[in-house]
Coordinates of C-alpha atoms (C1' of nucleotides) in Angstrom, one line a residue:
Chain A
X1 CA 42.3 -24.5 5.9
X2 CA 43.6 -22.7 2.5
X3 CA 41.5 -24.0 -0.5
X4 CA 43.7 -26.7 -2.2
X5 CA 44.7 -24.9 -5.9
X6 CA 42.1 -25.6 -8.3
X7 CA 43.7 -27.7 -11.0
X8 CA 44.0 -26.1 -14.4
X9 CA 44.6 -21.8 -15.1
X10 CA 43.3 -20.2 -12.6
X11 CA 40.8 -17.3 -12.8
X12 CA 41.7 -14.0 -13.3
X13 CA 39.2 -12.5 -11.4
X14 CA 37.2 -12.4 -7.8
X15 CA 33.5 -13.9 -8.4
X16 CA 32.2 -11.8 -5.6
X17 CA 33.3 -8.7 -7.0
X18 CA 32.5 -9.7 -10.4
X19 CA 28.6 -10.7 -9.2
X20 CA 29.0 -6.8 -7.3
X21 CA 29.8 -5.3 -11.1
X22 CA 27.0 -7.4 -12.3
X23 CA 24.4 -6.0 -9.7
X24 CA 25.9 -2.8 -9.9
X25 CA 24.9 -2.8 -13.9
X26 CA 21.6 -4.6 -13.7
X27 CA 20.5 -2.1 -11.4
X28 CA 21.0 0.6 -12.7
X29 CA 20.5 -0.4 -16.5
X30 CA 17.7 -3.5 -15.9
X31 CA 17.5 -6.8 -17.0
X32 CA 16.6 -6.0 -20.9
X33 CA 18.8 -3.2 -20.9
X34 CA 22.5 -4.9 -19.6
X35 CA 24.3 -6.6 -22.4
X36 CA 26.3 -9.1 -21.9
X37 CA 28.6 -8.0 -23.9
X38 CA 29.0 -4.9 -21.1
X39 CA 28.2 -7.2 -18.2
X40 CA 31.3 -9.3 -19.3
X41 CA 33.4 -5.8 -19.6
X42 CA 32.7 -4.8 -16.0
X43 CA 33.0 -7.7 -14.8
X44 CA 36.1 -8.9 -16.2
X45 CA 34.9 -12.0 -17.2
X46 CA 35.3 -13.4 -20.3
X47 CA 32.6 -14.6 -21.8
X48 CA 33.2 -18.0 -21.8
X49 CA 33.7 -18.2 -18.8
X50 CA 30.5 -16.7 -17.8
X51 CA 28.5 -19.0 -20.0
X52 CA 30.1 -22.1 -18.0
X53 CA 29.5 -20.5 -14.5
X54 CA 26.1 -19.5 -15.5
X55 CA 24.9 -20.8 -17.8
X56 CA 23.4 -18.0 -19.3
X57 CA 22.4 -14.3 -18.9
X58 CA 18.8 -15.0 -16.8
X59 CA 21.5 -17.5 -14.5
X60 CA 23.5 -14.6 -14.1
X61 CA 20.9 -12.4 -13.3
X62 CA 19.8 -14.7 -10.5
X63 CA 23.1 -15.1 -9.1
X64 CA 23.5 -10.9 -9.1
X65 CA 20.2 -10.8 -7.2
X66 CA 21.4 -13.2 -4.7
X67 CA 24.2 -11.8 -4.4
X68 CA 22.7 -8.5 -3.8
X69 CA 19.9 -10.0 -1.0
X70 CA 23.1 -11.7 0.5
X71 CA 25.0 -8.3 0.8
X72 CA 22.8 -5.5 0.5
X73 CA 19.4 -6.9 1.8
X74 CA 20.5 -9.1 4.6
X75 CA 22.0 -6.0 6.5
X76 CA 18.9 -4.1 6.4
X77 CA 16.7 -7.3 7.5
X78 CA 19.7 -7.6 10.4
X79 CA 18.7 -4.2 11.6
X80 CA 15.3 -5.2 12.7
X81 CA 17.1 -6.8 15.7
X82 CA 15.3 -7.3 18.0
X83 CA 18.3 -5.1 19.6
X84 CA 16.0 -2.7 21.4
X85 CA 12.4 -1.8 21.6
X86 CA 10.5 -2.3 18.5
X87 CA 10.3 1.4 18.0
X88 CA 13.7 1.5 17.6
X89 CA 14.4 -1.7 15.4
X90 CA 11.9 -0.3 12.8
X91 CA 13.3 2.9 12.4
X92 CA 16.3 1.5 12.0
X93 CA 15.3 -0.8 9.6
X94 CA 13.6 2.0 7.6
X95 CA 17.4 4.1 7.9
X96 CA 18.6 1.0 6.5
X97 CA 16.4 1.0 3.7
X98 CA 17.0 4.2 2.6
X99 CA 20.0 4.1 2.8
X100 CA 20.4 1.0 0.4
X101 CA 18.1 2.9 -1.8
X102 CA 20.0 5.6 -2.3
X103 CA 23.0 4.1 -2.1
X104 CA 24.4 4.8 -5.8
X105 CA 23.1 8.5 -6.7
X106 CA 23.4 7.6 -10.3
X107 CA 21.0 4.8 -10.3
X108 CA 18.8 4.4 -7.0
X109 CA 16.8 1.9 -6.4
X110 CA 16.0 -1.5 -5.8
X111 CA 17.3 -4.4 -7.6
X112 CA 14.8 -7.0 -6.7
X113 CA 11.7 -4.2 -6.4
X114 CA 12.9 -2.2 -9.9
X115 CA 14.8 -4.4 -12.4
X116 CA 13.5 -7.9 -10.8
X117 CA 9.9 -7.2 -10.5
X118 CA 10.6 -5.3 -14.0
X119 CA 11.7 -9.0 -15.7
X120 CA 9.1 -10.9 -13.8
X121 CA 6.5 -9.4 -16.2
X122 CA 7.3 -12.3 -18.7
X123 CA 9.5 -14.5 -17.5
X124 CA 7.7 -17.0 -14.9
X125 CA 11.1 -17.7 -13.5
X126 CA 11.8 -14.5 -12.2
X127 CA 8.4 -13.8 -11.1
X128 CA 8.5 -17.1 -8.6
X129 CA 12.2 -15.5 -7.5
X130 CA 10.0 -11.9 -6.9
X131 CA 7.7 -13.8 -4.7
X132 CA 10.2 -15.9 -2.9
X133 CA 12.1 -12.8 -2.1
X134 CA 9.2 -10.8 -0.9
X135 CA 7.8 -13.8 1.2
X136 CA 11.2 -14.2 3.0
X137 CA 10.9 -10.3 3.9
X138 CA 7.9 -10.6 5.0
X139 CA 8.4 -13.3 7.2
X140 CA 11.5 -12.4 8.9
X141 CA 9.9 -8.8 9.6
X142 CA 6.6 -11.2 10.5
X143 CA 8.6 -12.7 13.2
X144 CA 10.3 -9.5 14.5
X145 CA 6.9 -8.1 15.5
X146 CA 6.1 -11.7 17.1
X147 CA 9.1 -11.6 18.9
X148 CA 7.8 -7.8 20.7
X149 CA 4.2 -9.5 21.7
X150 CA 2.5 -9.1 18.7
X151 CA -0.5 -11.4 19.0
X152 CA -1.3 -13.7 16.3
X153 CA -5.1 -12.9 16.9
X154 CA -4.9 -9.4 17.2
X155 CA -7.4 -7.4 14.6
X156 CA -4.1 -6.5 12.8
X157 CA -2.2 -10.1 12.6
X158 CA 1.8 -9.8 13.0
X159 CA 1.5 -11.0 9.2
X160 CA -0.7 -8.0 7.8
X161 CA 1.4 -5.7 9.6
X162 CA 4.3 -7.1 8.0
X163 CA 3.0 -7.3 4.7
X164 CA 2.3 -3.6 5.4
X165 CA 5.8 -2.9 6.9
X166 CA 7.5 -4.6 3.4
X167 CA 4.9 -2.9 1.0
X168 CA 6.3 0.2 2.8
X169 CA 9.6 -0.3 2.3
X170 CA 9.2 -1.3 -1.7
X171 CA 7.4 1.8 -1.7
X172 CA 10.3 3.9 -0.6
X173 CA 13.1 2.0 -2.6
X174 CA 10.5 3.1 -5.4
X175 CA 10.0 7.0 -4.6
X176 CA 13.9 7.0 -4.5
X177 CA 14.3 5.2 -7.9
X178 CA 12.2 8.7 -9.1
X179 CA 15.3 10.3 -7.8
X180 CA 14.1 12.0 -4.2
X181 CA 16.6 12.3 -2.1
X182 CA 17.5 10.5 1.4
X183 CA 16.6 13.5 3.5
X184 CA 13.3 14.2 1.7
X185 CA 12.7 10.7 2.2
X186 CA 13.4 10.2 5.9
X187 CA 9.5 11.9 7.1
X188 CA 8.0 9.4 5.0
X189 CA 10.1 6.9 7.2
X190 CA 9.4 8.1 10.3
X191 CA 5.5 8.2 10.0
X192 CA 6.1 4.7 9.0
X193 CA 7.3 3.4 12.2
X194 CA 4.5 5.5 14.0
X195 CA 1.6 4.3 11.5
X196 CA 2.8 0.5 12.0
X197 CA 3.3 0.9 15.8
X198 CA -0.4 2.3 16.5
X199 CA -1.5 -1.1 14.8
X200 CA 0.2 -2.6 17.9
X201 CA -2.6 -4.4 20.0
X202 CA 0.1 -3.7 22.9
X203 CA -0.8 -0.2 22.7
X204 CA 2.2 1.4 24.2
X205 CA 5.6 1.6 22.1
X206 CA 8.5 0.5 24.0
X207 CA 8.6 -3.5 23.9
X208 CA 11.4 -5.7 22.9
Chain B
X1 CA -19.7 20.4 -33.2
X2 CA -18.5 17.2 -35.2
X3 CA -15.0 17.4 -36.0
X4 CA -14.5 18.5 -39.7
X5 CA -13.0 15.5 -41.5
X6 CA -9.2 15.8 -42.1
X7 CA -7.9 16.0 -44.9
X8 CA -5.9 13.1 -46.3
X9 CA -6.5 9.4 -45.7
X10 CA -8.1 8.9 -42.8
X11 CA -6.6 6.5 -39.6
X12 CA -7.1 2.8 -40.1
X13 CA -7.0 2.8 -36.2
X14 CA -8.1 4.2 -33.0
X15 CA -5.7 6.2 -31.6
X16 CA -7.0 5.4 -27.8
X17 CA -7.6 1.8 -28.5
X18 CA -4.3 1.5 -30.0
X19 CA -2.6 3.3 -26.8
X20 CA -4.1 0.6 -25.0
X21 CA -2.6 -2.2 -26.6
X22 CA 0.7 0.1 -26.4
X23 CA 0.0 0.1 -22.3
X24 CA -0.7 -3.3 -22.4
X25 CA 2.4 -4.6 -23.7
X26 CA 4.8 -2.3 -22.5
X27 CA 3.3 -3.4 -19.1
X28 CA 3.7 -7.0 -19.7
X29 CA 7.0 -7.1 -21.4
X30 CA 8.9 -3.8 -20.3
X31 CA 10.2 -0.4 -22.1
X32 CA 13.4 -2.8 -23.4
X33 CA 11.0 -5.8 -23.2
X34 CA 8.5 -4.4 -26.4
X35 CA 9.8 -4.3 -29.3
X36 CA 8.7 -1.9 -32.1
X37 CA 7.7 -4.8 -34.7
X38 CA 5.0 -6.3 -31.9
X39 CA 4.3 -2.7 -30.9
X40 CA 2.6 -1.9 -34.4
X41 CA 1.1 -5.1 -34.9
X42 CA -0.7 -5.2 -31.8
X43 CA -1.8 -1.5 -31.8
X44 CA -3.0 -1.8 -35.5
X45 CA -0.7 1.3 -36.4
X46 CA 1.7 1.0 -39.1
X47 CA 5.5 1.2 -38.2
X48 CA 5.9 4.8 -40.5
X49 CA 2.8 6.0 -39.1
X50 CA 4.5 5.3 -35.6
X51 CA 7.4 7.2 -36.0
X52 CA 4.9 10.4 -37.5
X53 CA 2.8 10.1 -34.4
X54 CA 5.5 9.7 -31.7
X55 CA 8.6 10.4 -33.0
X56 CA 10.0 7.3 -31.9
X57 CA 9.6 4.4 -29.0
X58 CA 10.4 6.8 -26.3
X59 CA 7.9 9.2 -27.7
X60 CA 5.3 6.1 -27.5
X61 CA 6.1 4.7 -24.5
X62 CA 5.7 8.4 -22.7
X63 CA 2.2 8.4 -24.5
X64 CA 1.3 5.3 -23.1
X65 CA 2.1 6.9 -19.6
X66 CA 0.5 9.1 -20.2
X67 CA -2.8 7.2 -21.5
X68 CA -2.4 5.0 -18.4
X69 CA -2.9 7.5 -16.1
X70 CA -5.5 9.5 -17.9
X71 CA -7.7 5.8 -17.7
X72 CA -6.4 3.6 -15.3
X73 CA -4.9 5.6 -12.3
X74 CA -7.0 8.8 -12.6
X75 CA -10.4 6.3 -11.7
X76 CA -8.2 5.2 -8.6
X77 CA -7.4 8.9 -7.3
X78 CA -11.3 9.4 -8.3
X79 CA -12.0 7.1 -5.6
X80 CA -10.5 9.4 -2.9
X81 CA -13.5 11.4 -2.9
X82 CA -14.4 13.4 -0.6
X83 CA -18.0 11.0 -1.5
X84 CA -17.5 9.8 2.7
X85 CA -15.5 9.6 5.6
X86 CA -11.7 9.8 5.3
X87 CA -11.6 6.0 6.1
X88 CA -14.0 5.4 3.4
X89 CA -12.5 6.8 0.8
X90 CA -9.4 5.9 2.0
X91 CA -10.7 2.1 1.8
X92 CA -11.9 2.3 -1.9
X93 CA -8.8 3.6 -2.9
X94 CA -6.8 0.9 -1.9
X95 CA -9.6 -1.3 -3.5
X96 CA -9.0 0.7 -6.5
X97 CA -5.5 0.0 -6.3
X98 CA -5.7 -3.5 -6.0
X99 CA -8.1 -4.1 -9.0
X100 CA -5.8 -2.0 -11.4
X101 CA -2.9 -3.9 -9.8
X102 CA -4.5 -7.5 -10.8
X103 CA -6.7 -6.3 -13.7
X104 CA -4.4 -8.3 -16.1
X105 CA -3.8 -11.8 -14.3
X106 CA -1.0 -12.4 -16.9
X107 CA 0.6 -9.3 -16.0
X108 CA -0.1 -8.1 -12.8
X109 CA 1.6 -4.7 -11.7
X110 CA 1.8 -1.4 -12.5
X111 CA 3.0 0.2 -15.8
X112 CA 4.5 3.5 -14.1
X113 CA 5.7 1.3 -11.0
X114 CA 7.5 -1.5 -12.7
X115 CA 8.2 -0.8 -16.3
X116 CA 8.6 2.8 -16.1
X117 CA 10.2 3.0 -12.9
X118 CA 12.9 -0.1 -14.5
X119 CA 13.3 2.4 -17.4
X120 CA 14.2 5.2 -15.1
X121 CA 17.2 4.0 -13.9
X122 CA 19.3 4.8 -17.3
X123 CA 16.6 7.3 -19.0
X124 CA 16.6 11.1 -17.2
X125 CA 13.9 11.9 -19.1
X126 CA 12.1 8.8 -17.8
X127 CA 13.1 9.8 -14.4
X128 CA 11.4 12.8 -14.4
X129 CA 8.5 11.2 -15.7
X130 CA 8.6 8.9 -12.7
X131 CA 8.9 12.0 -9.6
X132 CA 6.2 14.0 -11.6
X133 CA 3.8 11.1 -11.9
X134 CA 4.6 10.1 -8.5
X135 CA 4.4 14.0 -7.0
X136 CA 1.1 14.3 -8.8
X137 CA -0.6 11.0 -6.8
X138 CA 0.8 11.9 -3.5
X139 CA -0.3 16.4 -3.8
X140 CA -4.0 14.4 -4.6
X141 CA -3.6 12.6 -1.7
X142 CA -2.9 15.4 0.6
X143 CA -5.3 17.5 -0.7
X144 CA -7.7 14.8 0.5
X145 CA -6.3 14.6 4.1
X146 CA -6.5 18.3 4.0
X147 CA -10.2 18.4 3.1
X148 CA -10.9 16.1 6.4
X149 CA -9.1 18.7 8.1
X150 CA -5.7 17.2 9.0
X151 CA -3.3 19.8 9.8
X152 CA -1.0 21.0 8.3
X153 CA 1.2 21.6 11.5
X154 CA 0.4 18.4 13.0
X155 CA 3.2 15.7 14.1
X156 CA 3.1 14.2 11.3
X157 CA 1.9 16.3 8.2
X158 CA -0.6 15.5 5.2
X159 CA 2.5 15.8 3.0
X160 CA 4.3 12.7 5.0
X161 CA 1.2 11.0 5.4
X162 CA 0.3 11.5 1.6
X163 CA 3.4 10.5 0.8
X164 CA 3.5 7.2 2.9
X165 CA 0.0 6.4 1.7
X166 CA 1.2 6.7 -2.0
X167 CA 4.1 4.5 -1.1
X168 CA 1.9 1.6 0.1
X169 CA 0.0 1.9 -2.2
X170 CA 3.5 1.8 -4.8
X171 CA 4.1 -1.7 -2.2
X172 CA 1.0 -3.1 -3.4
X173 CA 1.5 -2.6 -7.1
X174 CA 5.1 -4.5 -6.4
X175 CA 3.4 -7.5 -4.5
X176 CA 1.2 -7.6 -7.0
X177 CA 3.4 -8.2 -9.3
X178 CA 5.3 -10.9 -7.8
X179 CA 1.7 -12.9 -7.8
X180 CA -0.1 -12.6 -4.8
X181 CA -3.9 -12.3 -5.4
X182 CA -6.0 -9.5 -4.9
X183 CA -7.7 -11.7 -2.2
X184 CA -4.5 -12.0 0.1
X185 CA -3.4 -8.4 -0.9
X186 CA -6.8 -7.3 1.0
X187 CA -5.7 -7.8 4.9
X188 CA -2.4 -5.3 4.0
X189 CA -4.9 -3.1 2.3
X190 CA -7.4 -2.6 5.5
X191 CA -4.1 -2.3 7.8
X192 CA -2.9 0.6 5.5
X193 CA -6.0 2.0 6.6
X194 CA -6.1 1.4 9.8
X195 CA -2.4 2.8 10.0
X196 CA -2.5 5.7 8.4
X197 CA -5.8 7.3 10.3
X198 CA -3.9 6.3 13.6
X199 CA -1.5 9.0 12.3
X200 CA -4.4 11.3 12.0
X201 CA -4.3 14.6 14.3
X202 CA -8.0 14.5 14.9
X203 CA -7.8 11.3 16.4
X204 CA -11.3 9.7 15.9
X205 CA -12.3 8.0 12.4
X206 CA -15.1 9.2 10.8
X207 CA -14.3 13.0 9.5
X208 CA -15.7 13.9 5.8
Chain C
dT1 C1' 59.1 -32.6 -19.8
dC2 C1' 54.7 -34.3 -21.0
dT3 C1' 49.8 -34.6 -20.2
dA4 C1' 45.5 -33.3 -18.3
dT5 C1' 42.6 -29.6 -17.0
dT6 C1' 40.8 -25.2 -16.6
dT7 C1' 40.6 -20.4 -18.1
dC8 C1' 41.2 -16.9 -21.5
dA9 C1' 40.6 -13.9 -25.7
dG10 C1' 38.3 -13.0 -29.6
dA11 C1' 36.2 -14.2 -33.9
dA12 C1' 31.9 -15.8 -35.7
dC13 C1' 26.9 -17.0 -35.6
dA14 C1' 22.2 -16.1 -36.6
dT15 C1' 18.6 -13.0 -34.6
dT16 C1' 16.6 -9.1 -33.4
dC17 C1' 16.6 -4.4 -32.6
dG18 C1' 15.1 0.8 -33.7
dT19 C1' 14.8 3.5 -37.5
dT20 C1' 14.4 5.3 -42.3
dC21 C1' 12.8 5.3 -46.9
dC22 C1' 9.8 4.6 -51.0
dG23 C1' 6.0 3.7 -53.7
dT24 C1' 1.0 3.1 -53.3
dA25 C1' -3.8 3.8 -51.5
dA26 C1' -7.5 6.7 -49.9
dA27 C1' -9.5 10.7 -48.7
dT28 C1' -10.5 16.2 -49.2
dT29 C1' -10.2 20.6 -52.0
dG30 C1' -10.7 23.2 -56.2
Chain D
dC1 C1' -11.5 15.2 -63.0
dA2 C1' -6.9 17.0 -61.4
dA3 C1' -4.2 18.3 -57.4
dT4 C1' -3.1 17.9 -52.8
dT5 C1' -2.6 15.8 -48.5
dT6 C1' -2.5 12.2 -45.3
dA7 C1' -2.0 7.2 -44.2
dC8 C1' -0.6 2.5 -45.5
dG9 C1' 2.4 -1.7 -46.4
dG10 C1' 6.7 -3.5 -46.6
dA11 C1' 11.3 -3.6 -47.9
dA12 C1' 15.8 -2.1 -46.3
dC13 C1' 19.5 -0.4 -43.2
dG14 C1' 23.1 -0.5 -39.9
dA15 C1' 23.8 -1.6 -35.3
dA16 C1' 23.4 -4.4 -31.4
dT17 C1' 21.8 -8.6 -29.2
dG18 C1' 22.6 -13.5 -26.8
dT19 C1' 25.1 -17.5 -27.8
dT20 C1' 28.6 -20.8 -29.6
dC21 C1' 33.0 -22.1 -31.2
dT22 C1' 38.1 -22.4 -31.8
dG23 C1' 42.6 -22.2 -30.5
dA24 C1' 46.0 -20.3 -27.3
dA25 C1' 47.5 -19.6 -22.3
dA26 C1' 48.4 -21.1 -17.7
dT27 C1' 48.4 -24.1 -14.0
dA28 C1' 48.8 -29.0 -11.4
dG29 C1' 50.0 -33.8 -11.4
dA30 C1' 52.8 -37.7 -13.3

DNA sequence: TCTATTTCAGAACATTCGTTCCGTAAATTG
DNA sequence: CAATTTACGGAACGAATGTTCTGAAATAGA
């Protein structure tokens, strides 16, 4: 099943890893504040080259942030299970966001919550990518707390809670952008998972 | 106790008035986002008289920080009382939150939590801004939970709680931005309530 | 080998950026 | 009125920006 060679020179480099360099600099330096000139350095990509798979710095930038919620986000959103009670699957979730946040000590963070919702000031494009992103969250935590009971009718709908359970998280990828650490972090977590359970119409912690 | 007149030519401008159009743009359009040229014109300030005032764009943007929390977020942590019960106050400042969050329908969002925190990622000295403006809101917010006497020693402390309350409220700022009205930001807002005096150690609602 | 196709490297482009500087205008002090 | 002090308006600077272009390099097919 090897990809038949592509017909002219081949590329010199791995788009993956090249779309990694490119998060790794629009994270930690923004949308505004990456030039392409840089972005094409860490990459190793020439610039041509980036123009035609692109099309252009904003294409770019949308192809490093979905690279990044294909890599970095998807894991933590895979940690909500369900894999054991829901108790667990949230704090796990919330381990998983802080460690993403704090992933690279010299630039914490949150791509899509820091440099994306940064951008989506004036560009409309990135704005509608902002609330895609954050709607997909939502939803996929939305159906976690479905999947342990959560009743639709319940005085705290499986949706608010979520909304809730995401604002939280964005929260946190925030507080470590300000440069707190992990540790200092992880109470703020915990209470999290206890404040979001006691909406449970259920009552008792404990359900798959 | 009128000021006596200064010497030299006085100000064509406000210095307040022009701060806000300085908070305005830098919160539509980003630290990297404004440039100095637009900065002057729509602030009314001449570029030379700028650079004497500021020392620069850094020195301006940290003045607009600054302005923005003297007008826009101190009103918000106003709200937290004590003026009722803890779930009053803790209901009009999440109603505070959300009107400064979608107080500019063309920009939505938070200066400190979207263009500041954006800017923090290369800038130390923005960094620090960032953890002091953000250590500031969350001690006001456990003083409050302190003044409806939630222990200090409880399971989970005023400093976590303050500091997950701040964090939601950091969520909101980010949906916000991404262009969900203040309407459908409202449900998440009364289940941040609801969620964080379930944490309380006193149990029942209702304490001043 | 010759052609077609794709990528590469770097020069070149017009803008735009943050900053500095200079001469002029408008006020207070003596 | 002179002298001083402060603010104004705009030109000017070098550096950096996003983008385009040109020709050489490297591969596959004929």
């Amino acid at each position: 099943m090897a990809e038949a060679r592509a017909r002219g020179r081949p590329r010199g480099f791995d788009e993956g890893r090249a779309l990694d360099a490119a998060v790794r600099l629009f994270r930690a330096e923004g949308y505004d504040g990456a030039p392409v000139d840089r972005l094409c350095r860490e990459m190793r990509v020439p610039r041509a080259t980036l123009y035609d798979l692109f099309g252009g710095k904003e294409g770019l930038f949308l192809a490093a942030v979905a690279r990044y919620a294909d890599t970095r986000i998807a894991p933590v959103l895979a940690a909500l299970g369900p894999s054991g009670t829901l108790r667990d699957d949230l704090a796990a979730f919330y381990d998983a966001v802080l460690a993403l946040a704090t992933a690279d000590p010299e630039a914490p963070g949150c791509l899509v919550s820091c440099a994306l919702a940064d951008a989506a000031g004036s560009n409309t494009g990135f704005r509608a990518e902002l609330a895609a992103r954050y709607a997909a969250m939502e939803g996929r935590i939305a159906a976690r707390l479905m999947a342990a009971g959560w009743d639709v009718q319940a005085a705290t709908p499986p949706q608010a809670a979520a909304a809730l359970a995401a604002s939280i998280a964005r929260g946190l990828m925030l507080a470590a952008r300000s440069g707190t650490e992990a540790a200092q972090l992880r109470p703020t977590a915990e209470a999290a998972v206890g404040a979001l359970l006691a909406l449970h119409p259920e009552g008792a912690p404990g359900h798959g």
